[in-house]
Coordinates of C-alpha atoms in Angstrom, one line a residue:
Chain A
X1 CA 0.0 0.0 0.0
X2 CA 1.2 3.6 -0.7
X3 CA 1.2 5.9 2.2
X4 CA 1.3 9.6 1.7
X5 CA 4.3 11.2 3.2
X6 CA 5.4 14.8 3.6
X7 CA 8.6 16.5 3.0
X8 CA 11.1 16.6 -0.1
X9 CA 9.6 19.4 -1.6
X10 CA 12.9 21.2 -2.3
X11 CA 14.4 18.1 -3.6
X12 CA 11.3 17.6 -6.1
X13 CA 11.5 21.2 -7.3
X14 CA 15.1 20.8 -8.0
X15 CA 14.8 17.5 -9.6
X16 CA 12.2 18.9 -12.0
X17 CA 14.5 21.8 -12.7
X18 CA 17.3 19.5 -13.6
X19 CA 14.8 17.5 -15.6
X20 CA 13.9 20.6 -17.6
X21 CA 17.6 21.1 -18.2
X22 CA 18.2 17.5 -19.4
X23 CA 15.1 17.7 -21.6
X24 CA 16.5 20.7 -23.3
X25 CA 20.0 19.0 -23.9
X26 CA 22.9 20.9 -25.1
X27 CA 21.8 24.5 -25.2
X28 CA 24.1 25.1 -28.1
X29 CA 21.8 23.2 -30.3
X30 CA 18.5 24.6 -31.3
X31 CA 15.3 23.7 -29.7
X32 CA 13.3 21.2 -31.8
X33 CA 10.0 22.7 -32.7
X34 CA 6.6 21.0 -32.4
X35 CA 6.1 21.2 -36.1
X36 CA 9.3 19.5 -36.8
X37 CA 8.6 16.6 -34.5
X38 CA 5.0 16.5 -36.3
X39 CA 6.5 16.2 -39.7
X40 CA 9.8 14.4 -39.0
X41 CA 8.9 12.1 -36.3
X42 CA 5.3 11.3 -37.7
X43 CA 5.1 7.5 -36.9
X44 CA 6.1 8.3 -33.2
X45 CA 3.4 11.0 -33.3
X46 CA 0.9 8.4 -34.7
X47 CA 1.6 6.0 -32.2
X48 CA 1.1 8.6 -29.3
X49 CA -2.3 9.6 -31.0
X50 CA -3.5 5.9 -31.2
X51 CA -2.5 4.9 -27.9
X52 CA -3.4 8.3 -26.2
X53 CA -6.6 7.7 -28.1
X54 CA -6.7 11.3 -29.3
X55 CA -6.3 12.4 -32.8
X56 CA -4.3 15.8 -32.6
X57 CA -0.8 15.7 -34.3
X58 CA 0.4 18.8 -32.7
X59 CA -0.6 17.8 -29.2
X60 CA 1.0 14.4 -29.8
X61 CA 4.3 16.1 -30.9
X62 CA 4.2 18.6 -28.0
X63 CA 3.7 15.6 -25.7
X64 CA 6.7 13.6 -27.2
X65 CA 9.1 16.6 -26.6
X66 CA 8.0 17.2 -23.0
X67 CA 8.4 13.4 -22.4
X68 CA 11.9 13.4 -23.9
X69 CA 10.8 11.0 -26.5
X70 CA 9.5 8.5 -24.0
X71 CA 6.4 7.5 -25.9
X72 CA 4.6 5.9 -23.0
X73 CA 5.0 9.1 -21.0
X74 CA 3.7 11.2 -24.0
X75 CA 0.8 8.8 -24.1
X76 CA 0.1 9.5 -20.4
X77 CA 0.3 13.1 -21.1
X78 CA -2.2 13.0 -23.7
X79 CA -4.5 10.8 -21.7
X80 CA -4.4 13.4 -18.9
X81 CA -5.1 16.3 -21.1
X82 CA -8.0 14.3 -23.0
X83 CA -9.7 14.1 -19.5
X84 CA -9.8 18.1 -19.3
X85 CA -11.9 18.3 -22.5
X86 CA -15.7 18.3 -22.9
X87 CA -17.1 15.5 -25.0
X88 CA -18.9 17.3 -28.0
X89 CA -20.4 14.1 -29.5
X90 CA -19.6 11.1 -31.6
X91 CA -19.0 10.9 -35.2
X92 CA -20.9 8.7 -37.9
X93 CA -18.9 5.7 -38.5
X94 CA -16.2 6.3 -41.1
X95 CA -16.4 4.8 -44.3
X96 CA -13.1 3.1 -45.0
X97 CA -14.2 1.9 -48.3
X98 CA -14.0 5.5 -49.4
X99 CA -10.6 6.1 -48.0
X100 CA -8.1 8.2 -50.1
X101 CA -5.5 5.4 -50.0
X102 CA -1.9 6.1 -49.7
X103 CA -1.2 2.4 -49.3
X104 CA -3.3 -0.7 -50.1
X105 CA -2.0 -4.1 -50.4
X106 CA -3.4 -7.5 -50.4
X107 CA -1.4 -10.8 -49.7
X108 CA -4.3 -12.9 -50.9
X109 CA -5.0 -11.5 -54.4
X110 CA -2.3 -10.4 -56.9
X111 CA -4.7 -8.7 -59.2
X112 CA -7.6 -6.9 -57.7
X113 CA -9.7 -3.8 -58.4
X114 CA -7.9 -0.8 -57.4
X115 CA -4.5 -2.4 -57.6
X116 CA -1.7 -2.9 -55.2
X117 CA -0.4 0.4 -54.1
X118 CA 2.9 0.4 -52.0
X119 CA 2.8 4.0 -50.6
X120 CA 5.6 5.3 -48.5
X121 CA 6.6 2.0 -47.0
X122 CA 9.8 0.5 -45.2
X123 CA 9.1 -2.6 -46.9
X124 CA 11.8 -3.6 -49.5
X125 CA 14.4 -1.1 -48.0
X126 CA 17.7 -2.8 -46.9
X127 CA 17.6 -1.7 -43.3
X128 CA 21.0 -0.2 -43.8
X129 CA 21.8 2.9 -41.8
X130 CA 22.3 5.8 -44.2
X131 CA 25.0 8.2 -43.2
X132 CA 24.3 10.6 -46.1
X133 CA 22.9 14.0 -45.2
X134 CA 19.2 13.5 -45.7
X135 CA 18.5 17.4 -46.1
X136 CA 18.3 17.2 -50.0
X137 CA 16.0 14.6 -51.3
X138 CA 14.6 13.8 -54.7
X139 CA 10.9 14.7 -55.4
X140 CA 8.7 11.3 -55.4
X141 CA 7.8 10.4 -58.8
X142 CA 4.2 11.2 -59.9
X143 CA 1.8 9.2 -61.8
X144 CA -1.9 9.6 -63.1
X145 CA -4.2 8.8 -60.1
X146 CA -6.8 6.2 -60.8
X147 CA -10.2 7.6 -59.8
X148 CA -11.8 4.1 -59.8
X149 CA -13.2 2.9 -56.5
X150 CA -11.0 0.9 -54.2
X151 CA -13.4 -1.9 -52.7
X152 CA -12.4 -4.0 -49.8
X153 CA -10.8 -7.3 -50.8
X154 CA -13.0 -9.2 -48.4
X155 CA -16.1 -8.0 -50.2
X156 CA -14.8 -9.8 -53.2
X157 CA -14.8 -13.1 -51.1
X158 CA -18.2 -12.0 -49.5
X159 CA -19.8 -11.8 -53.1
X160 CA -19.2 -15.5 -53.6
X161 CA -20.1 -16.3 -50.0
X162 CA -16.6 -17.6 -49.4
X163 CA -16.1 -15.5 -46.1
X164 CA -18.4 -15.2 -43.2
X165 CA -20.7 -12.2 -43.8
X166 CA -20.8 -9.0 -41.9
X167 CA -24.2 -7.6 -42.1
X168 CA -24.7 -3.9 -41.6
X169 CA -25.7 -3.4 -37.9
X170 CA -26.5 -0.1 -36.0
X171 CA -26.1 -1.4 -32.3
X172 CA -24.7 1.6 -30.7
X173 CA -21.1 1.3 -29.7
X174 CA -20.2 0.7 -25.9
X175 CA -17.7 3.2 -24.8
X176 CA -14.7 2.1 -22.8
X177 CA -14.0 5.7 -21.6
X178 CA -17.4 6.2 -20.1
X179 CA -18.3 2.8 -18.5
X180 CA -15.8 0.6 -16.7
X181 CA -14.9 -2.5 -18.6
X182 CA -16.9 -5.5 -17.9
X183 CA -16.4 -9.0 -19.0
X184 CA -17.4 -10.7 -21.1
X185 CA -16.8 -7.6 -23.6
X186 CA -18.5 -7.6 -27.0
X187 CA -16.3 -7.3 -30.0
X188 CA -16.9 -3.6 -30.5
X189 CA -15.7 -3.0 -26.8
X190 CA -12.6 -5.3 -27.6
X191 CA -11.7 -3.5 -30.8
X192 CA -11.9 -0.1 -28.9
X193 CA -9.5 -1.4 -26.2
X194 CA -7.1 -2.9 -29.0
X195 CA -7.2 0.3 -30.9
X196 CA -5.6 2.2 -28.1
X197 CA -3.7 -1.0 -26.6
X198 CA 0.2 -1.0 -26.3
X199 CA 1.7 -1.7 -29.6
X200 CA 4.4 -3.7 -28.1
X201 CA 2.0 -5.9 -26.2
X202 CA -0.4 -6.2 -29.0
X203 CA 2.5 -7.3 -31.2
X204 CA 3.6 -9.9 -28.9
X205 CA 0.3 -11.5 -28.4
X206 CA -0.3 -11.5 -32.2
X207 CA 3.1 -13.0 -32.7
X208 CA 2.2 -15.5 -30.1
X209 CA -0.8 -16.8 -32.2
X210 CA 1.5 -17.1 -35.2
X211 CA 3.7 -19.4 -33.1
X212 CA 1.0 -21.6 -32.2
X213 CA -0.5 -20.3 -28.9
X214 CA -4.1 -19.8 -30.4
X215 CA -3.4 -20.2 -34.1
X216 CA -5.8 -18.8 -36.6
X217 CA -3.8 -19.1 -39.8
X218 CA -4.4 -15.6 -40.7
X219 CA -3.6 -14.0 -44.3
X220 CA -3.5 -10.2 -44.7
X221 CA -6.5 -10.0 -47.0
X222 CA -6.0 -6.2 -47.1
X223 CA -3.9 -3.5 -45.4
X224 CA -5.0 0.0 -46.4
X225 CA -3.6 3.3 -45.0
X226 CA -5.1 6.7 -46.0
X227 CA -7.3 9.6 -45.0
X228 CA -11.0 9.6 -44.3
X229 CA -13.4 12.4 -43.6
X230 CA -15.1 12.5 -40.3
X231 CA -18.7 13.1 -40.3
X232 CA -21.0 14.3 -37.3
X233 CA -24.6 15.1 -37.0
X234 CA -24.9 18.7 -35.6
X235 CA -28.2 19.1 -33.8
X236 CA -28.4 23.1 -34.4
X237 CA -28.0 22.5 -38.0
X238 CA -30.1 19.5 -38.5
X239 CA -27.7 17.8 -40.7
X240 CA -24.4 16.2 -40.6
X241 CA -21.2 17.9 -41.8
X242 CA -17.5 16.8 -42.1
X243 CA -15.7 18.1 -39.0
X244 CA -12.4 16.8 -40.2
X245 CA -10.2 14.4 -41.7
X246 CA -8.0 11.7 -40.1
X247 CA -5.5 9.2 -41.2
X248 CA -6.2 5.5 -40.4
X249 CA -4.8 2.1 -40.9
X250 CA -7.1 -0.8 -41.4
X251 CA -6.1 -4.5 -41.7
X252 CA -8.6 -7.2 -42.7
X253 CA -7.4 -10.7 -42.0
X254 CA -8.7 -13.7 -43.9
X255 CA -8.6 -16.6 -41.4
X256 CA -9.0 -20.4 -41.1
X257 CA -12.3 -21.5 -42.4
X258 CA -15.0 -23.3 -40.5
X259 CA -17.8 -25.6 -41.9
X260 CA -20.1 -28.4 -40.8
X261 CA -22.5 -31.0 -42.4
X262 CA -25.0 -28.3 -42.8
X263 CA -23.0 -25.2 -43.5
X264 CA -20.3 -25.1 -46.3
X265 CA -16.9 -24.1 -45.6
X266 CA -16.2 -20.5 -45.3
X267 CA -13.3 -18.2 -44.2
X268 CA -13.3 -16.2 -41.2
X269 CA -12.3 -12.6 -40.3
X270 CA -10.1 -10.7 -38.1
X271 CA -10.2 -6.8 -38.1
X272 CA -8.1 -4.0 -36.8
X273 CA -8.6 -0.3 -37.4
X274 CA -5.8 2.2 -35.8
X275 CA -5.4 5.9 -35.9
X276 CA -2.6 7.2 -38.0
X277 CA -0.1 5.1 -40.2
X278 CA 0.4 2.3 -37.8
X279 CA 0.4 -1.0 -40.0
X280 CA 2.3 -3.1 -37.4
X281 CA -0.4 -2.4 -34.9
X282 CA -3.3 -2.7 -37.2
X283 CA -2.0 -6.3 -38.2
X284 CA -1.5 -7.3 -34.7
X285 CA -4.9 -6.0 -33.6
X286 CA -6.6 -8.0 -36.4
X287 CA -4.7 -11.1 -35.3
X288 CA -5.7 -10.7 -31.7
X289 CA -9.2 -9.8 -32.5
X290 CA -9.5 -13.1 -34.4
X291 CA -7.9 -15.1 -31.7
X292 CA -10.5 -13.7 -29.0
X293 CA -13.4 -14.7 -31.4
X294 CA -12.8 -18.6 -30.7
X295 CA -16.1 -18.9 -28.7
X296 CA -18.2 -17.1 -31.2
X297 CA -16.9 -19.5 -34.0
X298 CA -17.1 -22.6 -32.0
X299 CA -13.4 -23.2 -31.7
X300 CA -11.7 -24.8 -28.7
X301 CA -10.1 -22.6 -26.0
X302 CA -6.5 -24.0 -25.8
X303 CA -5.5 -21.7 -22.9
X304 CA -3.5 -19.3 -25.0
X305 CA -3.0 -15.9 -23.8
X306 CA -4.4 -14.3 -27.0
X307 CA -7.7 -16.2 -26.6
X308 CA -8.2 -15.0 -23.0
X309 CA -10.2 -11.8 -23.2
X310 CA -9.8 -11.1 -19.5
X311 CA -6.1 -11.4 -19.8
X312 CA -5.7 -9.4 -23.0
X313 CA -8.2 -6.6 -22.2
X314 CA -6.8 -6.2 -18.6
X315 CA -3.3 -5.8 -19.7
X316 CA -3.3 -4.2 -23.0
X317 CA -3.4 -0.6 -21.8
X318 CA 0.1 0.8 -21.0
X319 CA -1.0 3.7 -19.1
X320 CA -2.9 1.3 -16.6
X321 CA 0.1 -1.1 -16.7
X322 CA 2.8 1.7 -16.2
X323 CA 0.7 3.3 -13.5
X324 CA 0.5 0.1 -11.5
X325 CA 4.1 -1.1 -12.2
X326 CA 5.7 2.3 -11.5
X327 CA 3.8 3.0 -8.4
X328 CA 5.8 0.4 -6.4
X329 CA 9.0 2.7 -6.7
X330 CA 6.8 5.5 -4.6
X331 CA 7.3 5.2 -0.8
X332 CA 6.1 2.0 0.7
X333 CA 7.8 2.7 4.1
X334 CA 5.1 1.5 6.3
X335 CA 4.3 -1.6 4.4
X336 CA 8.0 -2.5 4.4
X337 CA 8.5 -1.7 8.1
X338 CA 5.6 -4.2 8.8
X339 CA 7.4 -6.9 6.6
X340 CA 10.6 -6.2 8.1
X341 CA 9.2 -6.6 11.5
X342 CA 7.7 -9.9 10.5
X343 CA 10.9 -11.4 9.1
X344 CA 12.9 -10.3 12.2
X345 CA 10.3 -11.9 14.5
X346 CA 10.1 -15.1 12.5
X347 CA 14.0 -15.1 12.4
X348 CA 14.0 -14.7 16.2
X349 CA 11.5 -17.3 16.9
X350 CA 13.5 -19.7 14.7
X351 CA 16.6 -19.0 16.6
X352 CA 14.9 -19.5 20.0
X353 CA 13.5 -22.9 18.8
X354 CA 16.9 -24.2 18.1
X355 CA 18.3 -26.5 20.8
Chain B
X1 CA -22.2 32.9 -60.9
X2 CA -25.6 31.2 -61.0
X3 CA -27.2 30.1 -58.1
X4 CA -26.9 26.6 -59.0
X5 CA -23.1 26.9 -58.9
X6 CA -23.1 28.1 -55.2
X7 CA -22.0 25.5 -52.7
X8 CA -24.5 24.1 -50.2
X9 CA -24.2 24.8 -46.5
X10 CA -23.1 21.5 -45.5
X11 CA -20.3 21.7 -48.3
X12 CA -18.9 25.1 -47.1
X13 CA -18.9 24.0 -43.4
X14 CA -17.2 20.8 -44.3
X15 CA -14.6 22.7 -46.3
X16 CA -14.0 25.2 -43.4
X17 CA -13.7 22.5 -40.8
X18 CA -10.8 20.9 -42.8
X19 CA -9.1 24.1 -43.8
X20 CA -5.7 25.0 -42.3
X21 CA -6.3 27.8 -39.5
X22 CA -3.3 29.8 -40.9
X23 CA -4.7 29.7 -44.4
X24 CA -8.1 30.7 -43.4
X25 CA -6.8 33.7 -41.5
X26 CA -4.8 34.6 -44.5
X27 CA -7.8 34.5 -46.5
X28 CA -10.1 36.4 -44.1
X29 CA -8.0 38.5 -42.1
X30 CA -10.8 40.7 -40.6
X31 CA -13.8 39.4 -38.9
X32 CA -17.0 41.1 -39.3
X33 CA -18.8 42.6 -36.1
X34 CA -20.6 39.8 -34.3
X35 CA -21.9 38.8 -30.9
X36 CA -21.4 35.3 -29.5
X37 CA -24.2 32.8 -29.2
X38 CA -21.6 30.3 -27.9
X39 CA -18.1 31.4 -27.4
X40 CA -15.3 29.0 -29.0
X41 CA -15.0 25.9 -27.0
X42 CA -12.6 23.1 -27.7
X43 CA -13.7 19.5 -27.0
X44 CA -13.6 15.9 -28.3
X45 CA -15.7 14.1 -30.9
X46 CA -15.4 10.2 -30.5
X47 CA -14.7 8.9 -33.9
X48 CA -16.5 5.6 -34.7
X49 CA -15.5 2.8 -37.3
X50 CA -17.4 -0.4 -38.1
X51 CA -16.5 -3.9 -37.4
X52 CA -14.9 -5.3 -40.5
X53 CA -15.8 -2.0 -42.2
X54 CA -19.5 -2.7 -42.7
X55 CA -20.7 -4.2 -39.4
X56 CA -21.5 -2.7 -36.0
X57 CA -19.9 0.6 -34.8
X58 CA -17.0 0.8 -32.6
X59 CA -15.0 3.6 -31.0
X60 CA -11.6 4.2 -32.5
X61 CA -10.8 7.1 -30.4
X62 CA -11.3 10.7 -29.9
X63 CA -10.1 13.9 -32.2
X64 CA -10.0 17.3 -31.0
X65 CA -12.8 19.7 -32.3
X66 CA -13.5 23.5 -31.6
X67 CA -16.9 24.9 -32.1
X68 CA -18.7 28.3 -31.6
X69 CA -21.8 30.1 -32.8
X70 CA -22.2 33.8 -33.4
X71 CA -24.6 36.3 -34.6
X72 CA -24.1 39.1 -37.3
X73 CA -25.6 42.6 -36.6
X74 CA -28.2 41.7 -39.4
X75 CA -29.4 38.8 -37.1
X76 CA -27.7 35.9 -39.0
X77 CA -26.5 33.0 -37.1
X78 CA -23.3 31.3 -38.1
X79 CA -21.9 28.0 -36.8
X80 CA -18.4 26.9 -36.8
X81 CA -17.1 23.3 -36.2
X82 CA -13.4 22.8 -37.0
X83 CA -10.8 20.0 -36.4
X84 CA -8.2 20.9 -33.8
X85 CA -8.0 23.5 -31.0
X86 CA -7.9 27.0 -32.9
X87 CA -10.6 29.3 -31.4
X88 CA -9.7 31.7 -34.1
X89 CA -10.4 29.0 -36.8
X90 CA -13.8 28.2 -35.3
X91 CA -14.6 31.9 -35.3
X92 CA -13.7 32.6 -38.9
X93 CA -15.6 29.4 -39.9
X94 CA -18.5 30.6 -37.9
X95 CA -18.3 34.1 -39.4
X96 CA -18.1 32.8 -43.0
X97 CA -21.2 30.5 -42.4
X98 CA -22.9 33.6 -41.6
X99 CA -21.6 35.6 -44.4
X100 CA -22.2 32.8 -46.9
X101 CA -26.0 33.0 -45.8
X102 CA -26.2 36.8 -46.3
X103 CA -24.2 37.3 -49.2
X104 CA -23.0 34.1 -50.9
X105 CA -21.6 35.6 -54.2
X106 CA -19.2 37.8 -52.2
X107 CA -17.9 35.0 -50.2
X108 CA -18.1 31.8 -52.5
X109 CA -14.8 32.5 -54.1
X110 CA -13.1 32.2 -50.8
X111 CA -14.7 28.7 -50.2
X112 CA -13.8 27.8 -53.7
X113 CA -10.3 28.8 -53.3
X114 CA -10.1 26.4 -50.0
X115 CA -11.9 23.7 -52.0
X116 CA -9.5 23.9 -54.9
X117 CA -6.5 23.9 -52.5
X118 CA -7.8 20.9 -50.7
X119 CA -8.5 19.1 -53.9
X120 CA -4.9 19.8 -55.2
X121 CA -3.3 18.6 -51.9
X122 CA -5.4 15.3 -52.2
X123 CA -4.4 15.0 -55.9
X124 CA -0.8 15.5 -55.1
X125 CA -1.0 12.6 -52.7
X126 CA -3.1 10.4 -55.0
X127 CA -0.4 11.1 -57.8
X128 CA 2.4 10.0 -55.4
X129 CA 0.5 6.7 -54.4
X130 CA -0.4 6.0 -58.1
X131 CA 3.5 5.9 -58.8
X132 CA 3.9 3.2 -56.4
X133 CA 1.1 1.0 -57.8
X134 CA 2.6 -2.6 -58.7
X135 CA 2.4 -3.5 -62.2
X136 CA 2.9 -7.3 -62.2
X137 CA 4.4 -9.2 -65.2
X138 CA 4.6 -12.9 -65.5
X139 CA 8.2 -14.2 -65.7
X140 CA 9.0 -16.6 -68.5
X141 CA 9.8 -20.1 -67.2
X142 CA 13.1 -21.1 -68.6
X143 CA 12.8 -24.9 -68.9
X144 CA 10.3 -24.8 -71.9

């Protein structure tokens, strides 16, 4: 148990003053601007937005600078700031089918309507450190944009009945930020928790399913990254307007099929949708989402961590996790005194009992 | 400009919401006289997606939005809902909403400028994306 203690104010003030100095680093070097972080550390900014669960690139960039690049600390700052803002409302569900795609690839179909678009990817780079000055870059080549629609790959399988259908449904979404998480959690709640889950934890869980702990035989049916408009109904106006545009990464997996004597075999689905350009996270979410669906799909529970909703949902939030983990470094003097007394007494008793 | 060529209210409000605050300030440096119906306020909107893109809604996370409402001396009300935290941005959006209702022909060119700039930014990204489209070709097998 943590017990409040007094004292140490001067030490704390001085520690924070030193922290400010360390954060600034060598004063001979220019201070990084928030805009520089937003533009040149965009994937760190995206991660902080996704896990902070607040889309605002400038805020995320500011948090990263304040946190000295500690992304979990930055997420913490964003979560804390978020609680100071009133909730204006909820958007209409975004239409990812109408996304202006920067990237769209499929590992299941080579030729597909809309094509395979690589986008600004690290894939196929050699992962060699480049010591050259990156100040001057060649402009990226341009090509005539294709204005044809880019349908979801799973819609192609769905058309032929080869994958489980996902009928349109307007059940209101439960909100993790308004009501405490209760188990069993529905898929909408799980996807919200995973969208803001720690990337490392989600990656490790997803990897565990690939290695056999709740295997689901996933193919990336489609991965798409791009911008979608966000629409909201405004009661004062009496109609919906676009209130902004956000970047999203969406992954749909095509998984092991199921079938029976009465039902023909069909592929199943996993889904991940994450703020920003965050494809490792989106793929990981879709694998974990699929593993968590074992009961709904009539599969066996093998005891794999990724199948255990309580385990996944109780440990995926890095702010909850770091809060509880790090609190043990705070003063526990009274607790410890009690334990110390107990150990001393046990030792004394043991000594007396000896002949 | 014919009446049919003028944008609809939902269109201009959407264009204003997504515009860059600095750009809008450059295009409309001076605000008309106005009184507040609701002073600018920054809050969040919960963004929703759908399970597997077509199923039930779920929450992805929030985004920052700033809103306000004002009235011009002539009595016209303007509403501003913009992405981000800029009060000046929301104020200009609301002012333009009111101005577009009172004198659309005078202010439609500003909206059109923003629309074209957004369109060209979108096309610039689409052109870069198009250049990364994979064109497959089938390799000739050697043993035949």
